[in-house]
Structures are given as structure tokens and as C-alpha cells.
PDB file of C-alpha atoms and ligand atoms in Angstrom:
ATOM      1  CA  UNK A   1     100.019 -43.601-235.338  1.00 42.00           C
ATOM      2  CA  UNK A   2     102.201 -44.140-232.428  1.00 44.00           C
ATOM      3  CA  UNK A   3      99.612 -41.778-230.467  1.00 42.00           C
ATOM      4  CA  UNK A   4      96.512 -43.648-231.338  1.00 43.00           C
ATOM      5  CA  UNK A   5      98.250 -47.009-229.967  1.00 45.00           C
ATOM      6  CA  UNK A   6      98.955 -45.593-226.714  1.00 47.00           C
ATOM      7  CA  UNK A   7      95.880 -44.208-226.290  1.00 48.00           C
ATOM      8  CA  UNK A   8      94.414 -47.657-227.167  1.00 47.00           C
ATOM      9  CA  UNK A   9      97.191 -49.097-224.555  1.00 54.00           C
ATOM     10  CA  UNK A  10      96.424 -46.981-221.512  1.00 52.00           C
ATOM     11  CA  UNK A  11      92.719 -47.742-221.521  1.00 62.00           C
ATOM     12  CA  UNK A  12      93.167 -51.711-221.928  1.00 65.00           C
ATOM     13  CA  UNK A  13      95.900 -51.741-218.952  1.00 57.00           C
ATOM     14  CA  UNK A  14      93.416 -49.805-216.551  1.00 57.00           C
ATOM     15  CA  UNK A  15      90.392 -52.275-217.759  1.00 57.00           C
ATOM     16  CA  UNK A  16      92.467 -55.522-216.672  1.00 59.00           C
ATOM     17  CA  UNK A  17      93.461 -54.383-213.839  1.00 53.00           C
ATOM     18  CA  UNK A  18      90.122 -53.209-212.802  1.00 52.00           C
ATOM     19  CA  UNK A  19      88.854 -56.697-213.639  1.00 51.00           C
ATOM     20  CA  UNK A  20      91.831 -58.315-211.737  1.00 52.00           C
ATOM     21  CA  UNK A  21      90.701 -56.287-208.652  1.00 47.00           C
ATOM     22  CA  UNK A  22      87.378 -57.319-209.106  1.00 47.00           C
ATOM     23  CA  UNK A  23      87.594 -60.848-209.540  1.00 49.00           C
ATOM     24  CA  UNK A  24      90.362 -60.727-206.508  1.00 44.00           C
ATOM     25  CA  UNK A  25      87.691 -59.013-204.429  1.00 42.00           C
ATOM     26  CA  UNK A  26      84.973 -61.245-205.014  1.00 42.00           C
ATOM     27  CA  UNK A  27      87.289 -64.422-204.735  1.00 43.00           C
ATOM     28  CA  UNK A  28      88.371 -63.224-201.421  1.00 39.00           C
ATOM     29  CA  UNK A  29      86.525 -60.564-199.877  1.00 38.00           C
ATOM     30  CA  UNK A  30      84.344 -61.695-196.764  1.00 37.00           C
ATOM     31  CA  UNK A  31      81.139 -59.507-197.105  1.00 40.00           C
ATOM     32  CA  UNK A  32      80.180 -57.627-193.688  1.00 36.00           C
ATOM     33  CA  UNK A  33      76.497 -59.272-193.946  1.00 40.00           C
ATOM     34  CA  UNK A  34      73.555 -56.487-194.171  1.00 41.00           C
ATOM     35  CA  UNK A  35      70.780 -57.355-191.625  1.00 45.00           C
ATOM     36  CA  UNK A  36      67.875 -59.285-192.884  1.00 41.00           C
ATOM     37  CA  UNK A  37      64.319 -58.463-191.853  1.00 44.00           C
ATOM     38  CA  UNK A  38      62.362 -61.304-191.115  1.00 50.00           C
ATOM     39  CA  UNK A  39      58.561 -61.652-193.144  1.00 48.00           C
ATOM     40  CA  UNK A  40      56.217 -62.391-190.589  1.00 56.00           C
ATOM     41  CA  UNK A  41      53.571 -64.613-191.355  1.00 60.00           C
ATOM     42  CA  UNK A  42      50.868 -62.903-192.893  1.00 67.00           C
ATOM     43  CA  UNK A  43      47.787 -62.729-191.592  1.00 67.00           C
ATOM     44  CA  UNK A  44      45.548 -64.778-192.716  1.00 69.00           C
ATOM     45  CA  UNK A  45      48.797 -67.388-192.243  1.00 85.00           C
ATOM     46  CA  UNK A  46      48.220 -66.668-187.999  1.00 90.00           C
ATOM     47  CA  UNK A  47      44.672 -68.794-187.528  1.00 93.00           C
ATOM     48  CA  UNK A  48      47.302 -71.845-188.344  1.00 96.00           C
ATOM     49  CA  UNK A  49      49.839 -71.179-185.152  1.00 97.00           C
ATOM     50  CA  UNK A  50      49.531 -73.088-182.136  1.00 97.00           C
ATOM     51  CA  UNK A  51      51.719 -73.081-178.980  1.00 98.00           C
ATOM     52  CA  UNK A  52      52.883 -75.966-176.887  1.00 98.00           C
ATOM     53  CA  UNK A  53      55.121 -75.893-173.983  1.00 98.00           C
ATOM     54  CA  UNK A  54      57.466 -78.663-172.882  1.00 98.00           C
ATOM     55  CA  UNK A  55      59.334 -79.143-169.777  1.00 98.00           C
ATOM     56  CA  UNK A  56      62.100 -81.982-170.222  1.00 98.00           C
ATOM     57  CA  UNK A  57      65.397 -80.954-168.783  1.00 98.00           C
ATOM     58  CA  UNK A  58      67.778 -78.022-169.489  1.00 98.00           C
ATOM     59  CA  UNK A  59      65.942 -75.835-171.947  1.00 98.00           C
ATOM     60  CA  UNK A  60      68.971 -74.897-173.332  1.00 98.00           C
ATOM     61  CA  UNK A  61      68.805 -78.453-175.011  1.00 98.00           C
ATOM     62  CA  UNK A  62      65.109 -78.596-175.128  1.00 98.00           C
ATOM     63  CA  UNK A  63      64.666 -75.590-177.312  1.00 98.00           C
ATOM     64  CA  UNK A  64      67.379 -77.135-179.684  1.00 98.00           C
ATOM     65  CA  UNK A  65      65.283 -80.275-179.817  1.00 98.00           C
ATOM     66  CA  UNK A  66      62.035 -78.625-181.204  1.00 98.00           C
ATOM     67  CA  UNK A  67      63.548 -75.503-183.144  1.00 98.00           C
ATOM     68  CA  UNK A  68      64.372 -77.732-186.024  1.00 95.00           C
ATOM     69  CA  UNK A  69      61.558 -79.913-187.058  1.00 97.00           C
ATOM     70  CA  UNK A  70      58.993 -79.106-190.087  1.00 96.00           C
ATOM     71  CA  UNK A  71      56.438 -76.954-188.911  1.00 96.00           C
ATOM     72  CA  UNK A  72      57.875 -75.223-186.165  1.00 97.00           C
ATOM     73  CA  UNK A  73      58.205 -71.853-186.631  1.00 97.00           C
ATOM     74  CA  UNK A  74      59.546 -70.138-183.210  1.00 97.00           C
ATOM     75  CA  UNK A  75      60.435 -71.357-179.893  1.00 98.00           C
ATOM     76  CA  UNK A  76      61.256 -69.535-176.539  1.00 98.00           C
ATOM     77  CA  UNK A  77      62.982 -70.791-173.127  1.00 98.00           C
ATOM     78  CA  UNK A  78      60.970 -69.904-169.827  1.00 98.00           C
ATOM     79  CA  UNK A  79      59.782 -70.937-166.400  1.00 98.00           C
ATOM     80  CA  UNK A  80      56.526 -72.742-165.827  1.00 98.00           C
ATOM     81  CA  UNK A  81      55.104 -74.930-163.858  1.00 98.00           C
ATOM     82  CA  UNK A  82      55.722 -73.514-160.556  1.00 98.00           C
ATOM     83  CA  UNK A  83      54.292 -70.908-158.276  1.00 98.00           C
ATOM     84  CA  UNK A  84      56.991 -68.417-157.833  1.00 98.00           C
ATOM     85  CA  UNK A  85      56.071 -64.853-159.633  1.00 98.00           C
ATOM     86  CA  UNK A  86      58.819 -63.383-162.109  1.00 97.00           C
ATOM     87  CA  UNK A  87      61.013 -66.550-161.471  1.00 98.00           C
ATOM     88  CA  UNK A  88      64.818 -66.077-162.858  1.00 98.00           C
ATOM     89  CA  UNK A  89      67.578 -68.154-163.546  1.00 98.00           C
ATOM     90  CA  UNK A  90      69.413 -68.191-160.677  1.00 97.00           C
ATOM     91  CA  UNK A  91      65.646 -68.152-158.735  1.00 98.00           C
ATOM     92  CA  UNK A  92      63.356 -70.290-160.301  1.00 98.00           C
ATOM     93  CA  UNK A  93      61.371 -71.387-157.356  1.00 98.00           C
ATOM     94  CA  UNK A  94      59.402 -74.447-158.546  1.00 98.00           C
ATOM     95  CA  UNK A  95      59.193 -73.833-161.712  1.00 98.00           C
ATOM     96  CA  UNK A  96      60.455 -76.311-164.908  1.00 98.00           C
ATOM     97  CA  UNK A  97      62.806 -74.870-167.539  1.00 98.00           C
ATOM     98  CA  UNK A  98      60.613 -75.259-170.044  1.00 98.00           C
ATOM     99  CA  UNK A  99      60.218 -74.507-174.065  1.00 98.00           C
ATOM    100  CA  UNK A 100      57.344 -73.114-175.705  1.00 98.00           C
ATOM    101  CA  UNK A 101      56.821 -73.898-179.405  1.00 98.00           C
ATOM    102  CA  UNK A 102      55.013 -72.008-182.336  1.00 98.00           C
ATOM    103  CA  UNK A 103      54.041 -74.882-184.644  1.00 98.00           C
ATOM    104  CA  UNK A 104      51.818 -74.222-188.047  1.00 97.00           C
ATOM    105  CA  UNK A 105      48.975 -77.071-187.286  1.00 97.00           C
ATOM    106  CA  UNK A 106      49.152 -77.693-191.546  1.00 96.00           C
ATOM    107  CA  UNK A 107      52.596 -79.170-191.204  1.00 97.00           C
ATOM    108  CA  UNK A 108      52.456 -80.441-187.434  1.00 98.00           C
ATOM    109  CA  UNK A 109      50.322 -81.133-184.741  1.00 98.00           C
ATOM    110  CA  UNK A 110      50.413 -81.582-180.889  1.00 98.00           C
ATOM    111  CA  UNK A 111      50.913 -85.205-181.029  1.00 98.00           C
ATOM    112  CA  UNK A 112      53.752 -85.370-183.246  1.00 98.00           C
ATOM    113  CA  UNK A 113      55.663 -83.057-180.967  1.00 98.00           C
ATOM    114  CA  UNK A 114      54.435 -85.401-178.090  1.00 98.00           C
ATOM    115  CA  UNK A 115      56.433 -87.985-179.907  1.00 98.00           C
ATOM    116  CA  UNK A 116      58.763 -85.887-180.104  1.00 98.00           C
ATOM    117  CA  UNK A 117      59.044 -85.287-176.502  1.00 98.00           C
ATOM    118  CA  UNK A 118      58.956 -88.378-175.256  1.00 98.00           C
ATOM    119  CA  UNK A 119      61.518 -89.604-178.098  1.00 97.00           C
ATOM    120  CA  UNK A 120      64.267 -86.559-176.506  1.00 97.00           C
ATOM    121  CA  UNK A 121      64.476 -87.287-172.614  1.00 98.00           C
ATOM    122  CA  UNK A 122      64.291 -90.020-170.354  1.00 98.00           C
ATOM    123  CA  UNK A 123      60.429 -89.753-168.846  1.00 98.00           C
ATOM    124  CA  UNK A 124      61.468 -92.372-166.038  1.00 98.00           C
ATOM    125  CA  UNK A 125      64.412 -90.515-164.712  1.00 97.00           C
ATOM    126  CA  UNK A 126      63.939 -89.174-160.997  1.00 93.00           C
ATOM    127  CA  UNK A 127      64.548 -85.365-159.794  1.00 89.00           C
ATOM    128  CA  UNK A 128      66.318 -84.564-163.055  1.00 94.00           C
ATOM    129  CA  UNK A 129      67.907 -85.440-166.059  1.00 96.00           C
ATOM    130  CA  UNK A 130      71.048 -86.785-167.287  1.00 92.00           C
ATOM    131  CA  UNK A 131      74.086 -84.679-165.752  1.00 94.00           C
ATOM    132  CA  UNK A 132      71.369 -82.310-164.284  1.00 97.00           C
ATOM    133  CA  UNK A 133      70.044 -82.557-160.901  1.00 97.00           C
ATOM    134  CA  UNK A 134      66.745 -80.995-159.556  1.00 97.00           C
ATOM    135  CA  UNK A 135      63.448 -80.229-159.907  1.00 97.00           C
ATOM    136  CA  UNK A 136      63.818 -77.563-162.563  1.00 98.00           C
ATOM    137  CA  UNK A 137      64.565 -80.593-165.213  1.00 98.00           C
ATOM    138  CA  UNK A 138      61.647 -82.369-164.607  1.00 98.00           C
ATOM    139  CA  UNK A 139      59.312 -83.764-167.103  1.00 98.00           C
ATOM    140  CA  UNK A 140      56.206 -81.911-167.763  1.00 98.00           C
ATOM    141  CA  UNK A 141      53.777 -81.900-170.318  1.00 98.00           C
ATOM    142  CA  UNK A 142      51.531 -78.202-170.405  1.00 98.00           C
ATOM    143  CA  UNK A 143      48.106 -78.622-171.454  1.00 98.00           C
ATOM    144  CA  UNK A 144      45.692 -75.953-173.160  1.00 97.00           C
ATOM    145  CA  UNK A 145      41.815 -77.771-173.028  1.00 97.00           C
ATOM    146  CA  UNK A 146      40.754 -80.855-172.699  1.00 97.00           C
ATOM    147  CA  UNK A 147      41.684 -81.750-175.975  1.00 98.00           C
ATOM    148  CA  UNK A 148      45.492 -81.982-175.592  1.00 98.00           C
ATOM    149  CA  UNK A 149      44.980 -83.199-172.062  1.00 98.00           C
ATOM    150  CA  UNK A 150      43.148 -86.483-173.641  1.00 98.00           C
ATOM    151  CA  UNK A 151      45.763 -86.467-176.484  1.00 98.00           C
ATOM    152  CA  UNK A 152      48.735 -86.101-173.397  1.00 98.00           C
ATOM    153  CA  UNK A 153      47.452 -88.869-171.089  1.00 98.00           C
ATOM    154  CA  UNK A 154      46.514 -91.179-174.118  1.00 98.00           C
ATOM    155  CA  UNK A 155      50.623 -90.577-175.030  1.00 98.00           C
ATOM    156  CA  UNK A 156      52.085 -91.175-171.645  1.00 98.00           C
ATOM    157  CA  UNK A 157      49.822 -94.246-171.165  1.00 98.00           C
ATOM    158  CA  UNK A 158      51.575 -95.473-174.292  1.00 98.00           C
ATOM    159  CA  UNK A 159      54.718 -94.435-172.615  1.00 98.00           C
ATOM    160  CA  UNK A 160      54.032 -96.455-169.700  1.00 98.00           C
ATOM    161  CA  UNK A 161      53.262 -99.727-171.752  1.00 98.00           C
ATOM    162  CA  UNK A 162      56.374 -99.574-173.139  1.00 96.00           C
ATOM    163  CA  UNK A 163      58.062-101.357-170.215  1.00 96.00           C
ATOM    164  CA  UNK A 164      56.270-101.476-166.548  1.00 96.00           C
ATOM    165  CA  UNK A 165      59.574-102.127-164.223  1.00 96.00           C
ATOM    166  CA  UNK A 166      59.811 -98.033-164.006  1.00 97.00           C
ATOM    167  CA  UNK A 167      57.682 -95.164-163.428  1.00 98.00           C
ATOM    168  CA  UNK A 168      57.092 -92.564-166.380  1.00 98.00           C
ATOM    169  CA  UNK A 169      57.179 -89.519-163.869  1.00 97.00           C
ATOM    170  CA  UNK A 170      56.138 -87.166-166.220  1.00 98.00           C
ATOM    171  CA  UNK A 171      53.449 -84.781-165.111  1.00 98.00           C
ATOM    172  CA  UNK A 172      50.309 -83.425-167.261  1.00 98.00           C
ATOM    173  CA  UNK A 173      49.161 -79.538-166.016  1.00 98.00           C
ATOM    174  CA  UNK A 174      47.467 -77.049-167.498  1.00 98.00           C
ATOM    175  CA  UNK A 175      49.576 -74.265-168.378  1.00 98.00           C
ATOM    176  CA  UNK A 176      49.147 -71.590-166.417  1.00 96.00           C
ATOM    177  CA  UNK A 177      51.740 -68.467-167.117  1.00 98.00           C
ATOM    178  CA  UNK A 178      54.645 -69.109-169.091  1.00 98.00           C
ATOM    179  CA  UNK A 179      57.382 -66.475-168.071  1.00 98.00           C
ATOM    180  CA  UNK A 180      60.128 -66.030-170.781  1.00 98.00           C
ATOM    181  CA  UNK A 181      63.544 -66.100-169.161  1.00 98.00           C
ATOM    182  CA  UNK A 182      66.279 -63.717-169.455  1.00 98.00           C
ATOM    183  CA  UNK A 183      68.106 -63.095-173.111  1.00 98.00           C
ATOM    184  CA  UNK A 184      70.734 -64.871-172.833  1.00 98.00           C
ATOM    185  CA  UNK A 185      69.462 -68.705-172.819  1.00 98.00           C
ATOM    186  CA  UNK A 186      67.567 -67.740-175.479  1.00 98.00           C
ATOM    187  CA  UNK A 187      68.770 -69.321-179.154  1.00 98.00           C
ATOM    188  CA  UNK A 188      71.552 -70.319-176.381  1.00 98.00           C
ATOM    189  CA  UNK A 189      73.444 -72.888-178.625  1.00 98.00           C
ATOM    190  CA  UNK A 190      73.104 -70.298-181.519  1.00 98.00           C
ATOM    191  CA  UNK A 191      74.733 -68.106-179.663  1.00 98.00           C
ATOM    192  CA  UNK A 192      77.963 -70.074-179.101  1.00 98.00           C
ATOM    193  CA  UNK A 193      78.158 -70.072-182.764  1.00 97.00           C
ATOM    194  CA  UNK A 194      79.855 -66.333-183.996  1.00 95.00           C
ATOM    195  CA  UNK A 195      80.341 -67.838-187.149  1.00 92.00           C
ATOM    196  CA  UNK A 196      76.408 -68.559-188.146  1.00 94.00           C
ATOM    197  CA  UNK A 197      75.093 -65.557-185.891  1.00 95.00           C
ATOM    198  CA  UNK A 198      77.612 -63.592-188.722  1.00 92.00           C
ATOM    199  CA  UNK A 199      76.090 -65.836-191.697  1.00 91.00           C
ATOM    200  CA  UNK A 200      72.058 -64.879-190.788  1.00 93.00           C
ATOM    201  CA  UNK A 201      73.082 -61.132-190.558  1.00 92.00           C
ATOM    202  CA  UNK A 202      73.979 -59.991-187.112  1.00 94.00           C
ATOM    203  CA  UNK A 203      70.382 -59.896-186.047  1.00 95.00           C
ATOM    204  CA  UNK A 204      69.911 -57.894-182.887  1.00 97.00           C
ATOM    205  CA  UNK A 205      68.200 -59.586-179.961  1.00 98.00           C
ATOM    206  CA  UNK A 206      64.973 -59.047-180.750  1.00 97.00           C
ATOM    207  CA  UNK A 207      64.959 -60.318-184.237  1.00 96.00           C
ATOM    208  CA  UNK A 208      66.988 -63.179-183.248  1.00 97.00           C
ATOM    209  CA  UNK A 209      64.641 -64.579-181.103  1.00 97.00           C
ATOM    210  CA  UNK A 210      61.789 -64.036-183.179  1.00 96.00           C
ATOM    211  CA  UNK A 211      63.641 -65.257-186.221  1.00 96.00           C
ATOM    212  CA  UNK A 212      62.068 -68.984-187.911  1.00 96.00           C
ATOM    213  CA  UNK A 213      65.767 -68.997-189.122  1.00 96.00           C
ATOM    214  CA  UNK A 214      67.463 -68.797-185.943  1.00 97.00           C
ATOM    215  CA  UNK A 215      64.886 -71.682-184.668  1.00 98.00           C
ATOM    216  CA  UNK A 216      66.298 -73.674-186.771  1.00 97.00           C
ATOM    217  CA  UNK A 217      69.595 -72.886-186.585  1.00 97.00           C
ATOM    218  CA  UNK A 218      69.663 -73.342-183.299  1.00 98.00           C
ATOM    219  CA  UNK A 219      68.852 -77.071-183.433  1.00 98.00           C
ATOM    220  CA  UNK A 220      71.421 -77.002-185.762  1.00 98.00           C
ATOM    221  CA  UNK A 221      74.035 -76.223-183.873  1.00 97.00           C
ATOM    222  CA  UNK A 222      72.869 -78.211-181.139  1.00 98.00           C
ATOM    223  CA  UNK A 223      73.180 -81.594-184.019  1.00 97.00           C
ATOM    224  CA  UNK A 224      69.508 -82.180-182.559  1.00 97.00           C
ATOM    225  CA  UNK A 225      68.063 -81.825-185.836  1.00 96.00           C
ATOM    226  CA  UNK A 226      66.147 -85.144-187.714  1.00 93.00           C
ATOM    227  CA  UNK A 227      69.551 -86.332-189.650  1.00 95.00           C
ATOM    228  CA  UNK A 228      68.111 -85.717-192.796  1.00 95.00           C
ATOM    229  CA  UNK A 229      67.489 -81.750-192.384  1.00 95.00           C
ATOM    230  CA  UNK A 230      70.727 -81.532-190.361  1.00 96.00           C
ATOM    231  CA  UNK A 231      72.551 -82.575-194.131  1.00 96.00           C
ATOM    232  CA  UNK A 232      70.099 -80.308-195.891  1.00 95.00           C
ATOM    233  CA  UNK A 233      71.661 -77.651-193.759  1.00 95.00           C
ATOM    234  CA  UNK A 234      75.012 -78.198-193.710  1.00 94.00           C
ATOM    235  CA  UNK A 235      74.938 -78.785-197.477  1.00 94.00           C
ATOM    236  CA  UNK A 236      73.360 -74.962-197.862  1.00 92.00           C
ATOM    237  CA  UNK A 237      76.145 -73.379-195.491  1.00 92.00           C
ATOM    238  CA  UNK A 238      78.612 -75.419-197.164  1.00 91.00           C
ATOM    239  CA  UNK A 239      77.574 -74.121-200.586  1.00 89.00           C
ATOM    240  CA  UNK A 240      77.226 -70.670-199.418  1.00 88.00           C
ATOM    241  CA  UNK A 241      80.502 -70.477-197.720  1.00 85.00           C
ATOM    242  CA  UNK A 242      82.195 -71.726-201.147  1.00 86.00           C
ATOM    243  CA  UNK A 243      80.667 -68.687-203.214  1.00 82.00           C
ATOM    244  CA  UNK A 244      82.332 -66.583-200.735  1.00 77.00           C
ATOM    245  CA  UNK A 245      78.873 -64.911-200.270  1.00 66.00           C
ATOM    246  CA  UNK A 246      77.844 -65.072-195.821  1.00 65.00           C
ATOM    247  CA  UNK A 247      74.483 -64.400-195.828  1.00 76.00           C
ATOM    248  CA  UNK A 248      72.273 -66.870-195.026  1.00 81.00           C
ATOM    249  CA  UNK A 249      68.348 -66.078-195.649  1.00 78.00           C
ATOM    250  CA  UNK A 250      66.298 -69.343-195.727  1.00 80.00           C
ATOM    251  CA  UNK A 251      66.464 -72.871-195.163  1.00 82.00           C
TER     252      UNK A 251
HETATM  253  N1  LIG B 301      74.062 -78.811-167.689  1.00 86.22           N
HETATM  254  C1  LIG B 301      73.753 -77.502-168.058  1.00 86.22           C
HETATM  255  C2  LIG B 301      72.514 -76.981-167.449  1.00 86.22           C
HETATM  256  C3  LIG B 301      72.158 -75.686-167.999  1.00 86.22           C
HETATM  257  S1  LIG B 301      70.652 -75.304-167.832  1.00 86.22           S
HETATM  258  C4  LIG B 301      70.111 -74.270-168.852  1.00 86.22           C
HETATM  259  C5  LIG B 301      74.952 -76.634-167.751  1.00 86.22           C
HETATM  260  O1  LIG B 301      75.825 -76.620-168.583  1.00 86.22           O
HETATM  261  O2  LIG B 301      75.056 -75.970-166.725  1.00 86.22           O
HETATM  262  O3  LIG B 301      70.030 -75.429-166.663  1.00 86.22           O
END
């Protein structure tokens, strides 16, 4: 008798305290996040992607400003505008910092991120803007056909009626080569961020910068997205940090 109890006894003892160690390891265990491959857009999907590029001041800011609305799905920093071959940060020539933005055309268009543009700088400021000096942060709006070079002049016309006591200096040129810039001001206010690059999985370069998720993000971070998608994000990182599980996959 007194054998079949203990061997009841051992068996219940090692049970709890596997459970204890479980429940202990998923109340406080931080995950080392796997990486997460991006889906691409499928094919058919691609006939619906645009590009636009802006020029508006640092694009460190600029690519924060775009990388969050609906409908954007990637953005890159680069030079354009200006004459120099292979410009680089610390020799841009006369090229813009500029932004180039992947938008699907079924949830955006042009003109709504010409709103947009004119709605996140000052058009009217001289040689600059804000804190930075120079011709690399001036206002430029690239064109690809005559379409969004009627839809462009038709904006900053509006622009201009707005008040006449100043000169909207913004230019309009067609775009001729974008040149990415270097890695590092790319997703640049993600990347100040350890804690969310940790929650989307680590991504290496590459993936970052082609990630929709990191877009976002990086708008984010920046508190440049429209108010009400900056709470729809913070709510899902909140929630996800509270089940103790890091991975972020989708917005
Ligand atoms: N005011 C910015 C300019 C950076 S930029 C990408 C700074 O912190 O230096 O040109």
C-alpha cells in the first residue's frame, strides 16, 4: 500500500513542478525573436505600386512623415535633384535629401501625398528648413509625366492662394535619377529604437529596408504618424509587450 502511494507521490511532485517552471517561464521569459520574412506583394498586387519622391527637409524626418500613412507600402532616403553623380552624405553636391514612396494607387494617390507634403514643411521657408540650413533641405516636388506635373502645379497654386505676403519656393522637376543614400539614414528613427528593431525580429539590413512594417514603424517612432494610427500602434505593442510574447508581425 505504502508503495503504491509513493509511487503515486513522486510522479505528482515532478508534474507541479514542471508546470511551475512552465508557467514561470512563460510569465517571465523574454523570447529571443525568430526573424520574420516579409510576403512581398504578389504579383498581380505590383500593376497597383506607384513611386513618388519628395524633397522637404532632412529626410531623416521626411521618410518618417510618409512611412506611416494608409497605402504606403515602402519608402527610401536618397539624393535627387542635383547634378552631382553618386552624391553621398557628407557630398551631396546639389542635390535635395529627398524620400521616395511606394504607395498602392487603391488606397492612395499622388495628390493625397501632395497634401501631405505640403501639410509637413514650411513651403515658404528660404535655403532650408527649420533648424537646418542649406540647399539640401529645400522643397521639391519630383514629377513622372505630365500628369503629376498638372496635378503638382494645380497643388502649389493652391498653396500660393493660401496667403500672398510670401513666396511658396517650392520647385516642380521631373525626376531624373534618384540615388539611394548610404544604410544608415535609412529607417533612421527606427533605428534609434533597439527595443522595436528587437520586437519586428532583428531584420538584417536588407529586409529592414524593404520591410512595409518597418515603414511604418518608422513614422512611429518619429510620432509623425496621423494620431489615430499612432494609438492603433501603440495599443498593439502595448498588448504584445503584456503577453510577454516580442514579436511583432503586422500592423
Ligand atoms: N538636423 C538634422 C539634420 C540631419 S539630416 C539627415 C541633424 O540632426 O543633424 O540632414
Amino acid at each position: 500500500m505504502a508503495v503504491t502511494e509513493n509511487n503515486f507521490r513522486v510522479p505528482r511532485f515532478l508534474a507541479i513542478l514542471v508546470l511551475i517552471v512552465l508557467l514561470v517561464d512563460e510569465a517571465l521569459c523574454i523570447r529571443i525573436s525568430e526573424r520574420i520574412p516579409e510576403i512581398d506583394l504578389d504579383l498581380p498586387n505590383q500593376q497597383y505600386l506607384e513611386t513618388a519622391v519628395f524633397a522637404l527637409g532632412s529626410f531623416w524626418r521626411s521618410e518618417a512623415v510618409f512611412g506611416c500613412l494608409p497605402g504606403v507600402i515602402r519608402t527610401k532616403v536618397g539624393y535627387a535633384g542635383g547634378s552631382k553623380t553618386n552624391p553621398e552624405y557628407r557630398s551631396l553636391g546639389d542635390h535635395a535629401e529627398s524620400v521616395q514612396v511606394e504607395y498602392d494607387t487603391r488606397l492612395t494617390s499622388f495628390n493625397e501625398l501632395l497634401n501631405v507634403f505640403w501639410s509637413s514643411h514650411d513651403p515658404r521657408q528660404v535655403f532650408g528648413q527649420g533648424p537646418d540650413v542649406g540647399g539640401q533641405y529645400r522643397s521639391i516636388i519630383f514629377t513622372n509625366g505630365t500628369e503629376e506635373s498638372r496635378l503638382a502645379t494645380a497643388s502649389k497654386q493652391l498653396e500660393q492662394a493660401r496667403s500672398r505676403n510670401s513666396i511658396v519656393t517650392t520647385q516642380i522637376t521631373p525626376l531624373g535619377t534618384f540615388y539611394p543614400s548610404e544604410a544608415d539614414h535609412q529607417k533612421f528613427e527606427l533605428k534609434q529604437n533597439p527595443f522595436l528593431l528587437q520586437l519586428i525580429g532583428n531584420l538584417p539590413e536588407e529586409e529592414l529596408q524593404r520591410s512595409s512594417l518597418a515603414t511604418k514603424l518608422n513614422g512611429y517612432v518619429a510620432e509623425l504618424c496621423p494620431p489615430k494610427i499612432q494609438r492603433m500602434i501603440d495599443a498593439k505593442i502595448n498588448d504584445i509587450v503584456k503577453k510577454g510574447w516580442p514579436i511583432l508581425r503586422e500592423l
